[in-house]
CSV table of C-alpha atoms in Angstrom, one decimal:
chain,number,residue,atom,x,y,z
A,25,UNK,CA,-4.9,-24.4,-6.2
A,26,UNK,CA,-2.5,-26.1,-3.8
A,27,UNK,CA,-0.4,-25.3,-0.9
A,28,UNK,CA,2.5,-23.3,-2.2
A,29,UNK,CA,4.8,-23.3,1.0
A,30,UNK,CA,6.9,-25.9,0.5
A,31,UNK,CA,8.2,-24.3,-2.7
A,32,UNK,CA,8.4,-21.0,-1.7
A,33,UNK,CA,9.6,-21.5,2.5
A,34,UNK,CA,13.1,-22.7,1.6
A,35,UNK,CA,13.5,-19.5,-0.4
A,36,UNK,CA,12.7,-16.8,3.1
A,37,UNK,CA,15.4,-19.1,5.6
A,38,UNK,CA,16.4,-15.8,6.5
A,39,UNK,CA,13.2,-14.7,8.2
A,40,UNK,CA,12.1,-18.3,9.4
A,41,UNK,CA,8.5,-18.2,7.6
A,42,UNK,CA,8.8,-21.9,8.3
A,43,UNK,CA,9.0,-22.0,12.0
A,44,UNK,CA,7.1,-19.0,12.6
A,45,UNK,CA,3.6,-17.8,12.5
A,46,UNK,CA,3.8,-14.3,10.3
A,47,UNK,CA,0.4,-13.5,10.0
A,48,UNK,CA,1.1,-10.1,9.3
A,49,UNK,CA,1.2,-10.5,5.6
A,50,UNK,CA,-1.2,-7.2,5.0
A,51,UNK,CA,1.4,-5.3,6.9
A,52,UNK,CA,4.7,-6.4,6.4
A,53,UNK,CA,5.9,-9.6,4.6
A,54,UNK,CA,8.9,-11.9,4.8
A,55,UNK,CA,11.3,-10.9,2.7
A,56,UNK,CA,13.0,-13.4,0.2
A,57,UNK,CA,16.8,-14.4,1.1
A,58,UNK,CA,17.6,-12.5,-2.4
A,59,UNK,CA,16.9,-9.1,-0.6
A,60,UNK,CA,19.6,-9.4,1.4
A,61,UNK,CA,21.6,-10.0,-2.1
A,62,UNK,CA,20.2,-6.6,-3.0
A,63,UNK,CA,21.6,-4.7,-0.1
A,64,UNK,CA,25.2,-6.1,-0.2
A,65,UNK,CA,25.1,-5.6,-4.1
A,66,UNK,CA,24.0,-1.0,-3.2
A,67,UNK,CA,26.7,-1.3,-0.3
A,68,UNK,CA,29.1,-2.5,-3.1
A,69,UNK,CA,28.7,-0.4,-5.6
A,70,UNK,CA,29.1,2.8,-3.2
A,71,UNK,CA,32.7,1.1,-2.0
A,72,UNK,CA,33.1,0.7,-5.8
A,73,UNK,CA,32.3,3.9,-7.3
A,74,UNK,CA,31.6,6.1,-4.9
A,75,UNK,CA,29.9,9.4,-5.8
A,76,UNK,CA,29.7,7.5,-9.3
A,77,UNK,CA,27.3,5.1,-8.3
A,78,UNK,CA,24.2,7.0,-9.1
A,79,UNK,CA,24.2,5.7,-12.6
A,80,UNK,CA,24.1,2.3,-11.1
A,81,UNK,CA,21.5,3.0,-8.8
A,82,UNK,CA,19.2,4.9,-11.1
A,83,UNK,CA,19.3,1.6,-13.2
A,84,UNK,CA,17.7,-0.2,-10.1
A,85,UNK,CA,15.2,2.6,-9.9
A,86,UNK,CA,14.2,1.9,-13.4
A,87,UNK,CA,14.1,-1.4,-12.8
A,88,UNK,CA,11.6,-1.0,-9.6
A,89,UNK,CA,9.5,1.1,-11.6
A,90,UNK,CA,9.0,-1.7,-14.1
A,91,UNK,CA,8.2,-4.0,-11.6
A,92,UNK,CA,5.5,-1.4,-10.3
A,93,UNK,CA,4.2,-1.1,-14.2
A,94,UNK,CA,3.7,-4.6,-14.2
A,95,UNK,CA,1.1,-5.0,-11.3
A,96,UNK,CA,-0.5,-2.0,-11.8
A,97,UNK,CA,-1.1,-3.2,-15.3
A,98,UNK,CA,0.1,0.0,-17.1
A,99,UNK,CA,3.1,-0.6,-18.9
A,100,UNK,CA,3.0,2.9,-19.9
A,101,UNK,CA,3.0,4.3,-16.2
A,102,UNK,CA,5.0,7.4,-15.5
A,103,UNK,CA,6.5,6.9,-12.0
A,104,UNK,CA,7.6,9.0,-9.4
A,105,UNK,CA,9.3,7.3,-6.8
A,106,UNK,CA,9.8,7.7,-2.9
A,107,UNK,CA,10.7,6.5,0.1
A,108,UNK,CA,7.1,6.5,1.5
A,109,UNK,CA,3.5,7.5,0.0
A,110,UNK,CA,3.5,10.6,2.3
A,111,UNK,CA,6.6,12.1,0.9
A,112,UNK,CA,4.6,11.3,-2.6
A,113,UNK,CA,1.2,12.7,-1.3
A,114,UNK,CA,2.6,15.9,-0.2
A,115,UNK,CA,4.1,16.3,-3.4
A,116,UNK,CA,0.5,15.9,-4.7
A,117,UNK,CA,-1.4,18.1,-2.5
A,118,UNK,CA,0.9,21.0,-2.9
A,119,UNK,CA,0.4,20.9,-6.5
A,120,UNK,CA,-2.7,21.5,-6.0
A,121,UNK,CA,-4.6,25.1,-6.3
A,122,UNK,CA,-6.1,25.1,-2.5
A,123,UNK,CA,-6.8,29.2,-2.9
A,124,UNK,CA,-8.9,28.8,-5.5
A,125,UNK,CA,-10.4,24.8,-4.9
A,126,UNK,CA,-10.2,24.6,-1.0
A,127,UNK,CA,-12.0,21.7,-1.0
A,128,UNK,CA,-11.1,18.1,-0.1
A,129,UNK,CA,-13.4,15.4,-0.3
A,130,UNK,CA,-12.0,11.6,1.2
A,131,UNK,CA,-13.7,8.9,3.3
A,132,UNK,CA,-13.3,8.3,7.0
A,133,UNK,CA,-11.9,4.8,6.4
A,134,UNK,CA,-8.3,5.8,4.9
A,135,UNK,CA,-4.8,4.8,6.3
A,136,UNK,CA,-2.9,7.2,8.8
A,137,UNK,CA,-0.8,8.8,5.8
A,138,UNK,CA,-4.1,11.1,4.9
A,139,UNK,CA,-6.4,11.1,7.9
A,140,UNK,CA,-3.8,12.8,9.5
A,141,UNK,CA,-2.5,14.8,6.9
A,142,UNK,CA,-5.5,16.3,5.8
A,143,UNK,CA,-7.1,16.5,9.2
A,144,UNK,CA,-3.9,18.7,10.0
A,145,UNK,CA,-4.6,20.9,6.5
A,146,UNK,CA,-8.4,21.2,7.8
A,147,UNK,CA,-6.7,22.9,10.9
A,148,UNK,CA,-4.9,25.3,8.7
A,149,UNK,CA,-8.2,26.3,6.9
A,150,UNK,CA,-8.7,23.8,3.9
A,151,UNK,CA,-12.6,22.5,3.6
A,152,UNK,CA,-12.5,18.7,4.9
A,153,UNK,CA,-15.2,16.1,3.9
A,154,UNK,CA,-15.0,13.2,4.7
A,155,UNK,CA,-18.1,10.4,4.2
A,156,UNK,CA,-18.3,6.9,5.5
A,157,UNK,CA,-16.7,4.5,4.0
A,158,UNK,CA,-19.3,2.0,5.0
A,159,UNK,CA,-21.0,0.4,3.2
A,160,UNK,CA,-18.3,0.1,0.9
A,161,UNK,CA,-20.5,-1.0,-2.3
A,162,UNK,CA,-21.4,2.6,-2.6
A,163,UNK,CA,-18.4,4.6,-1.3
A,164,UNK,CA,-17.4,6.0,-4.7
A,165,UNK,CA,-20.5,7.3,-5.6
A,166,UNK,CA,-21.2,8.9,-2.3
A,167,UNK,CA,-18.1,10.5,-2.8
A,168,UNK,CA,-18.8,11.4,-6.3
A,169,UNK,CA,-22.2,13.3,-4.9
A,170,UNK,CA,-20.0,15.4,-3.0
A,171,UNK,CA,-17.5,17.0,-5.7
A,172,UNK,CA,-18.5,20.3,-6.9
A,173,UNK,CA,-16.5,23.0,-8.2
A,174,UNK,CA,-14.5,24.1,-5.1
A,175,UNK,CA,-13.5,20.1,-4.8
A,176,UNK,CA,-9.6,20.4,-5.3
A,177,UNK,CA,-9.4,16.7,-5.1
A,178,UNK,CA,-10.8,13.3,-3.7
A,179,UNK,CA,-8.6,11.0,-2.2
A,180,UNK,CA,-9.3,7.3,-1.3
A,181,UNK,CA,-8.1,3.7,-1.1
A,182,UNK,CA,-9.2,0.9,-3.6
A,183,UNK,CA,-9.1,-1.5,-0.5
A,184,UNK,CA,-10.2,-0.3,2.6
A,185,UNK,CA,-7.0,-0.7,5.5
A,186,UNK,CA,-9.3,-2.2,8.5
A,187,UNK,CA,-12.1,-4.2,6.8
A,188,UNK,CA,-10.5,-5.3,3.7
A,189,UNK,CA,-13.4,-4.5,1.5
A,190,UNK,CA,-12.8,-3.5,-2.4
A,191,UNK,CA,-14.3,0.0,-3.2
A,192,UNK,CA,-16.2,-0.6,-6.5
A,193,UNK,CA,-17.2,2.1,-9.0
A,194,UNK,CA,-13.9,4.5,-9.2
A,195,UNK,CA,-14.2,4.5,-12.6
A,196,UNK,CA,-17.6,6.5,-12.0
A,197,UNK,CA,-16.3,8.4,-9.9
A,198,UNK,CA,-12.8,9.4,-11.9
A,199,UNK,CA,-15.4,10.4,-14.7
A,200,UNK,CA,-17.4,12.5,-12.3
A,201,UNK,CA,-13.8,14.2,-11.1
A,202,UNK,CA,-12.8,15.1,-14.6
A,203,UNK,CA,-16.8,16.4,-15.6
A,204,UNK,CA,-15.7,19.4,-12.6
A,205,UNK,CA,-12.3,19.2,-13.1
A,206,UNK,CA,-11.3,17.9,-9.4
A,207,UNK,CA,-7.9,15.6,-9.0
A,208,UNK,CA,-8.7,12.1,-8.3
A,209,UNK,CA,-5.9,10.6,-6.0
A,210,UNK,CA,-6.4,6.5,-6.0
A,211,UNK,CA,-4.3,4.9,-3.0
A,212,UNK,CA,-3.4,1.0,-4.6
A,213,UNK,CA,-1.2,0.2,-1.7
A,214,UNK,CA,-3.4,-2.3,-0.2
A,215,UNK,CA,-4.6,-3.8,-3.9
A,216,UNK,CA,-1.0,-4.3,-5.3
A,217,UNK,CA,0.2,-8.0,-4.8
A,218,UNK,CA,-2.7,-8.8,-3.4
A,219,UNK,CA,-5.5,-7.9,-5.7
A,220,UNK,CA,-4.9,-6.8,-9.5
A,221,UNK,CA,-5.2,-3.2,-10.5
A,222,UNK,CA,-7.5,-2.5,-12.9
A,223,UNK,CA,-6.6,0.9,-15.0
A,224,UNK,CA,-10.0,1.3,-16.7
A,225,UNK,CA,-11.2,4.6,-17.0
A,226,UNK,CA,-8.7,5.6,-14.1
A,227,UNK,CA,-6.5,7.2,-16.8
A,228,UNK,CA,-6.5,10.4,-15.8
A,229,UNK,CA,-6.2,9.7,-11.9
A,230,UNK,CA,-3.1,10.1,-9.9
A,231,UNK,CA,-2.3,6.6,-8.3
A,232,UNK,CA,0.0,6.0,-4.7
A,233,UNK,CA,1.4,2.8,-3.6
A,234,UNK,CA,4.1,1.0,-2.3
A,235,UNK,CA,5.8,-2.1,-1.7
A,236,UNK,CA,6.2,-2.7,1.8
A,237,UNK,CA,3.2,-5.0,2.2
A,238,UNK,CA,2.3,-7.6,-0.5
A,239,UNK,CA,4.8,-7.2,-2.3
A,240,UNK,CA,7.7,-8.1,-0.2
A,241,UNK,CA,10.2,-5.2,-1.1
A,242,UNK,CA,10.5,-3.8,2.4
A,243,UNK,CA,10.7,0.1,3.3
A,244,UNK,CA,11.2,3.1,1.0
A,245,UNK,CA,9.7,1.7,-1.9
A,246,UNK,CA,6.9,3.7,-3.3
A,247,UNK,CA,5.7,5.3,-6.3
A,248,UNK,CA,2.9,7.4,-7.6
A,249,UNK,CA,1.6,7.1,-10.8
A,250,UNK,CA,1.4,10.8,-12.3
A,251,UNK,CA,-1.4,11.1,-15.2
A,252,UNK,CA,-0.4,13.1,-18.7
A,253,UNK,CA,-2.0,16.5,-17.3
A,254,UNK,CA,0.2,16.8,-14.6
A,255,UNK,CA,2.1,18.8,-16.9
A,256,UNK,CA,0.3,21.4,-16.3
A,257,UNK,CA,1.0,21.5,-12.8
A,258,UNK,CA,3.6,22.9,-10.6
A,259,UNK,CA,4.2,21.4,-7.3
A,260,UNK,CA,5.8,23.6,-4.5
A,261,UNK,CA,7.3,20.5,-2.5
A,262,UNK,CA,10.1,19.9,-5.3
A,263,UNK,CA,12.7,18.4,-5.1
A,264,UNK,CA,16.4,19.3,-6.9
A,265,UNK,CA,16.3,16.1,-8.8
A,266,UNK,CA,13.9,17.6,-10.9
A,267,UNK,CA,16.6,19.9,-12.1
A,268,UNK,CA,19.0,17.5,-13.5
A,269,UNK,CA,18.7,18.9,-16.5
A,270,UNK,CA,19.2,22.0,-16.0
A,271,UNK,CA,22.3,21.7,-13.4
A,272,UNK,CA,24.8,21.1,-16.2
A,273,UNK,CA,25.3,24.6,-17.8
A,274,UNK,CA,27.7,27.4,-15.9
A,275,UNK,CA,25.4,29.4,-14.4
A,276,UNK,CA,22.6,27.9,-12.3
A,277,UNK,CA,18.8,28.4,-12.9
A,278,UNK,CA,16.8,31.6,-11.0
A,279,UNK,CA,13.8,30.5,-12.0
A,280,UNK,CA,12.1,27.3,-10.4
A,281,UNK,CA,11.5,24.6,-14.2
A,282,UNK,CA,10.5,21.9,-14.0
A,283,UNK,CA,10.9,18.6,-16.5
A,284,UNK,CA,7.9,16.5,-18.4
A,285,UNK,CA,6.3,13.2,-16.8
A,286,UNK,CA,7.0,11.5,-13.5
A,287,UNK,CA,10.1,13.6,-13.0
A,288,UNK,CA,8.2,16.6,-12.6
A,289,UNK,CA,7.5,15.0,-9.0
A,290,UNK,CA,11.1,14.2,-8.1
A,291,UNK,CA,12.4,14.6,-4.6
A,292,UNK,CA,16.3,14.6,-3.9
A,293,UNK,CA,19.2,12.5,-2.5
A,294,UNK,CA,18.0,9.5,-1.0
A,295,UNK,CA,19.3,5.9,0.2
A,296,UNK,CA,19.0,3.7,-3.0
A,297,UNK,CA,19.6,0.5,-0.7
A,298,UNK,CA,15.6,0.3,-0.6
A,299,UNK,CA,15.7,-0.2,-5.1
A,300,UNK,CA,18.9,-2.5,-5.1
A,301,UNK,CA,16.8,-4.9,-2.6
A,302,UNK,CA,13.1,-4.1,-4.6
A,303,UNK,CA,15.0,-4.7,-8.1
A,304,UNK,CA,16.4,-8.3,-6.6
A,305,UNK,CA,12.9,-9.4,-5.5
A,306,UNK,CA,11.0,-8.1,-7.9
A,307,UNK,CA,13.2,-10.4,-10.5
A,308,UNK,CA,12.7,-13.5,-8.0
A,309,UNK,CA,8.4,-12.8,-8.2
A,310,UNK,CA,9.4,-12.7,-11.8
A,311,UNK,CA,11.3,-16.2,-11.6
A,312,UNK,CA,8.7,-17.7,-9.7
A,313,UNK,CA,5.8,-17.0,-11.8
A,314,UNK,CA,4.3,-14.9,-8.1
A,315,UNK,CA,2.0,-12.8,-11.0
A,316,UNK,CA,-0.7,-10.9,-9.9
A,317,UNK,CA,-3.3,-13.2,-11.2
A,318,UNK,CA,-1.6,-16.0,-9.5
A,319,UNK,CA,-1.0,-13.8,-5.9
A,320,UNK,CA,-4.9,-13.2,-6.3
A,321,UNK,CA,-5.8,-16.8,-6.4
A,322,UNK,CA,-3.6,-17.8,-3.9
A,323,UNK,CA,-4.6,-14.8,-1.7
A,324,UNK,CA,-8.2,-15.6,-2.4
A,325,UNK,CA,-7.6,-19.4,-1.3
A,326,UNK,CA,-5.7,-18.3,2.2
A,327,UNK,CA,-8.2,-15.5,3.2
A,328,UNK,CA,-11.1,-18.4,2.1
A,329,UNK,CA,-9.3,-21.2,4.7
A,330,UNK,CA,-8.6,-18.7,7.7
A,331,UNK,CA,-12.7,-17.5,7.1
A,332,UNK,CA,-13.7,-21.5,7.8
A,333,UNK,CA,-11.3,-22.2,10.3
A,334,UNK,CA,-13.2,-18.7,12.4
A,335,UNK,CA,-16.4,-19.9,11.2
A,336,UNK,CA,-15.8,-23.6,12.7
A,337,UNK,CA,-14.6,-22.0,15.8
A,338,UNK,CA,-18.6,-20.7,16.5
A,339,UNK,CA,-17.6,-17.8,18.7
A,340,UNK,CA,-20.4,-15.3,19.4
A,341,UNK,CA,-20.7,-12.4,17.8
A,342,UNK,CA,-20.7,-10.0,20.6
A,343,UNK,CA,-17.1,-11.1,21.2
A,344,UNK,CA,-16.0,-11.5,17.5
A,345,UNK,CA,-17.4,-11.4,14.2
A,346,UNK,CA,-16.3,-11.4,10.5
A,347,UNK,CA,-18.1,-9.6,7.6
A,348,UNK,CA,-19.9,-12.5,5.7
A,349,UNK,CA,-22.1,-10.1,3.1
A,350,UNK,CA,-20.5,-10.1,-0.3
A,351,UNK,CA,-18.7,-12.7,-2.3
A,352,UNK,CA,-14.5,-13.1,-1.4
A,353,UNK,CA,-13.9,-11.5,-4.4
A,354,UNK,CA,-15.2,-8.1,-2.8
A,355,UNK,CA,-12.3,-8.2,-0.2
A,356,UNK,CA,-8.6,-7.5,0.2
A,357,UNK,CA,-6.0,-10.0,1.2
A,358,UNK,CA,-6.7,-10.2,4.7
A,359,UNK,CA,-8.9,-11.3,7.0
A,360,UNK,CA,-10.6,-8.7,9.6
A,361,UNK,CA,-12.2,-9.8,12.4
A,362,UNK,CA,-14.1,-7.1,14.1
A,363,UNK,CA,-14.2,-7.3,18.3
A,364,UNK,CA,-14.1,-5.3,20.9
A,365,UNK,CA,-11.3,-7.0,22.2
A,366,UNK,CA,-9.1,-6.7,19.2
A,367,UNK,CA,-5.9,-5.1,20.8
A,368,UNK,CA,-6.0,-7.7,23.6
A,369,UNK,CA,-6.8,-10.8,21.4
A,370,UNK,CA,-3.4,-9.3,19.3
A,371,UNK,CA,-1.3,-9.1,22.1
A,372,UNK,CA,-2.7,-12.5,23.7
A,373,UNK,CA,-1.5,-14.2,20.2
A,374,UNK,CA,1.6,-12.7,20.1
A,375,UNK,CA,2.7,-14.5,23.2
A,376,UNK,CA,1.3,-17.9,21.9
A,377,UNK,CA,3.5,-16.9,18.7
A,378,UNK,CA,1.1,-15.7,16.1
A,379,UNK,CA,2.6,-12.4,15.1
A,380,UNK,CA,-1.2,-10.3,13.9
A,381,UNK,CA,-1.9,-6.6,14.5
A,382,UNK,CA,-5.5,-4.4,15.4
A,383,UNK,CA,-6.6,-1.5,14.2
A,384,UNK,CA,-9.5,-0.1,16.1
A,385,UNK,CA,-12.0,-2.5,16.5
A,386,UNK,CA,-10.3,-4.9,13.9
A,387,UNK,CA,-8.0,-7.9,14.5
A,388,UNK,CA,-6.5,-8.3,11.0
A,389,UNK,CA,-5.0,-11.5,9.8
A,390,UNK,CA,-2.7,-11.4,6.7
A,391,UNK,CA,-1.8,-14.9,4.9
A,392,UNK,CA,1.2,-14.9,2.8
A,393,UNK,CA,2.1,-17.2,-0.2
A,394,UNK,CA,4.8,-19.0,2.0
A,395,UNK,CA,2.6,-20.0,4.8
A,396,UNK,CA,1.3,-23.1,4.5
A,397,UNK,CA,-2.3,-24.5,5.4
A,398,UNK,CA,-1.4,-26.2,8.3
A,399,UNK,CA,0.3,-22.5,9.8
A,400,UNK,CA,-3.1,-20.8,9.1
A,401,UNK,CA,-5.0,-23.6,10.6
A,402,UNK,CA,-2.2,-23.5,14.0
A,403,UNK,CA,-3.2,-19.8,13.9
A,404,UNK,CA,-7.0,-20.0,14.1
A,405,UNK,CA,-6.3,-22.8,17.0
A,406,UNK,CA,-4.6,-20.1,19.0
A,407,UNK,CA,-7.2,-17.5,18.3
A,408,UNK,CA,-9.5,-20.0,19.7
A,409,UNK,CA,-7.4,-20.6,23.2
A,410,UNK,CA,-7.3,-16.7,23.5
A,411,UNK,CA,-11.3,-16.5,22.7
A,412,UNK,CA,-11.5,-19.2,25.9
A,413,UNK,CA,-10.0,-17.5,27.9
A,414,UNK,CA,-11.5,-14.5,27.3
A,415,UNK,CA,-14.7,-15.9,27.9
A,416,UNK,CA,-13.8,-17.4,31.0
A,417,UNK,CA,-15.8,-16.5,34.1
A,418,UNK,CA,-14.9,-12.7,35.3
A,419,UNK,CA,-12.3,-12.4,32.3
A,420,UNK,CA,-14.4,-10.9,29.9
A,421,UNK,CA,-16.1,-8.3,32.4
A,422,UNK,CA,-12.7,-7.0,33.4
A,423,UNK,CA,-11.6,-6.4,29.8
């Protein structure tokens, strides 16, 4: 696969992929010059219609939720949508029976959304356990071995936020869920756009994402993906949208309903600006062809040059190191460079203009489909100038 830059540059002007290095692509991507489209189009309709733009932006919200179906691979998906996965995750959890299953069972390698969630409901009294997520290969069966009949529910990524690793076998584990009846909450965000989903015997499993990274939509669009026993469920964090139905007759409901499917998990008035901007890139991934087979290859072929360019650079590997066990196919769309230095190494970049980010002990590097080969190769030279002086005499020891 070639360089896809000059193709797809012209169409971010607006953030200046062209002239800058944005090697935050895992974190936060450009945003095509249609988004802006989006936002004047929601700011419109509101002058417009006022009050009576809901209509309008419910067909947006429809519209984002197809785009969702389509890289999740599940054209059937009922959607819930909000602005964040935590707002979508509480609604989760609080569904959940935690008097009778007080049991949570997660890995120690999940993004801030749950480690500090559920660290903050292991405060309150609710079982914690969380395993290692290293060595990935066997994370879902280690967390299979601990579900037992007090497990309310595991939670964990499909691509692990600081390493980038795949977690294989959730299949297995969804099936050892459903054998004790314990919720299995999958969190997609880091696979969407980046590596296709794969539904297979995750039917029955609740699945969180978003569109902030990969995908290019920008803040307050996500989604969870609520399985066909969710019926039986009643969450307490609910929101009045739910109610819609039941708002129209003269006298309002006492008790607290609520609808079939995705809507069951509503929340309440929110800023539809974030779906008029999603719906408008969405439809220019669409006109491009950016599918997730093709976002895989091209992610596979960016993460592949930035590993060569690091490898050619011969650092040691007390100062920093990548993981080389496993094929590329068993990692995410970044590249994560694990240091002791990674926080200094970031900022060091930033002023020699390569926007990265740390996390911990990782320096991550995210490649997006406008960048072109000759950015990610400018990148890894400035990662080498900051590894020089690092090393230089004294420098290192005063770290």
């Amino acid at each position: 696969m070639s360089d896809l830059s000059a193709r797809l540059a012209p169409h971010y002007s607006a953030f200046r992929v062209a002239e800058r290095l944005l090697l935050t692509g895992h974190s936060h991507q450009a945003w095509p010059d249609v988004a802006l489209q989006g936002q004047i189009a929601a700011f419109q309709d509101a002058a417009l219609a006022a009050d009576e733009k809901w209509g309008r932006a419910f067909e947006r919200a429809d519209r984002v939720r197809a785009g969702f179906r389509l890289f999740l691979d599940d054209p059937g998906a009922e959607l819930a949508l909000g602005a964040s996965t935590h707002d979508l995750v509480l609604r989760f959890l609080s569904a959940l029976d935690l008097s009778r299953r007080p049991r949570l069972v997660t890995s120690d390698g999940e993004f801030h959304t749950l480690r500090r969630q559920l660290t903050r409901l292991a405060e309150s009294g609710v079982e914690l356990v969380r395993v290692p997520a290293e060595p990935a290969a066997t994370l879902a069966e280690r967390l299979a071995a601990e579900v037992d009949d007090r497990t309310a529910a595991v939670l964990v990524s499909t691509v692990l936020f600081e390493t980038a690793r795949l977690v294989p076998g959730l299949a297995g584990l969804a099936e050892a869920c459903r054998s004790r009846g314990t919720e299995l909450l999958v969190d997609a965000y880091h696979a969407l756009g980046a590596v296709p989903f794969d539904t297979e015997g995750l039917e029955e499993a609740w699945v969180v994402g978003g569109g902030y990274k990969y995908l290019q939509l920008g803040e307050g669009n996500c989604f969870l993906r609520v399985p066909g026993h969710a019926d039986t469920l009643r969450p307490v964090i609910t929101g009045w949208f739910s109610e819609f139905s039941r708002l129209s007759g003269r006298t309002l409901p006492d008790t607290v309903g609520y609808p079939a499917g995705a809507a069951r998990f509503a929340g309440a008035t929110y800023d539809p600006t974030s779906h008029y901007r999603a719906a408008r890139v969405f439809d220019f991934l669409a006109a491009e062809g950016l599918t997730p087979a093709l976002l895989r290859r091209v992610s596979l072929r960016q993460v592949a040059l930035l590993a060569r360019h690091f490898d050619a650079l011969g650092a040691p590997d007390g100062l920093v190191t990548r993981d080389r066990t496993g094929s590329p196919h068993e990692f995410g769309g970044f590249l994560a460079l694990r240091t002791p230095y990674a926080a200094q190494l970031q900022q060091g970049l930033a002023r020699r203009g390569v926007l990265t980010d740390s996390r911990g002990a990782f320096l991550r590097f995210g490649p997006a489909p406008y960048l072109s080969d000759a950015q990610l190769a400018a990148a890894m030279e400035a990662l080498a100038a900051e590894l020089a002086a690092l090393s230089a005499p004294g420098l290192a020891a005063a770290a």
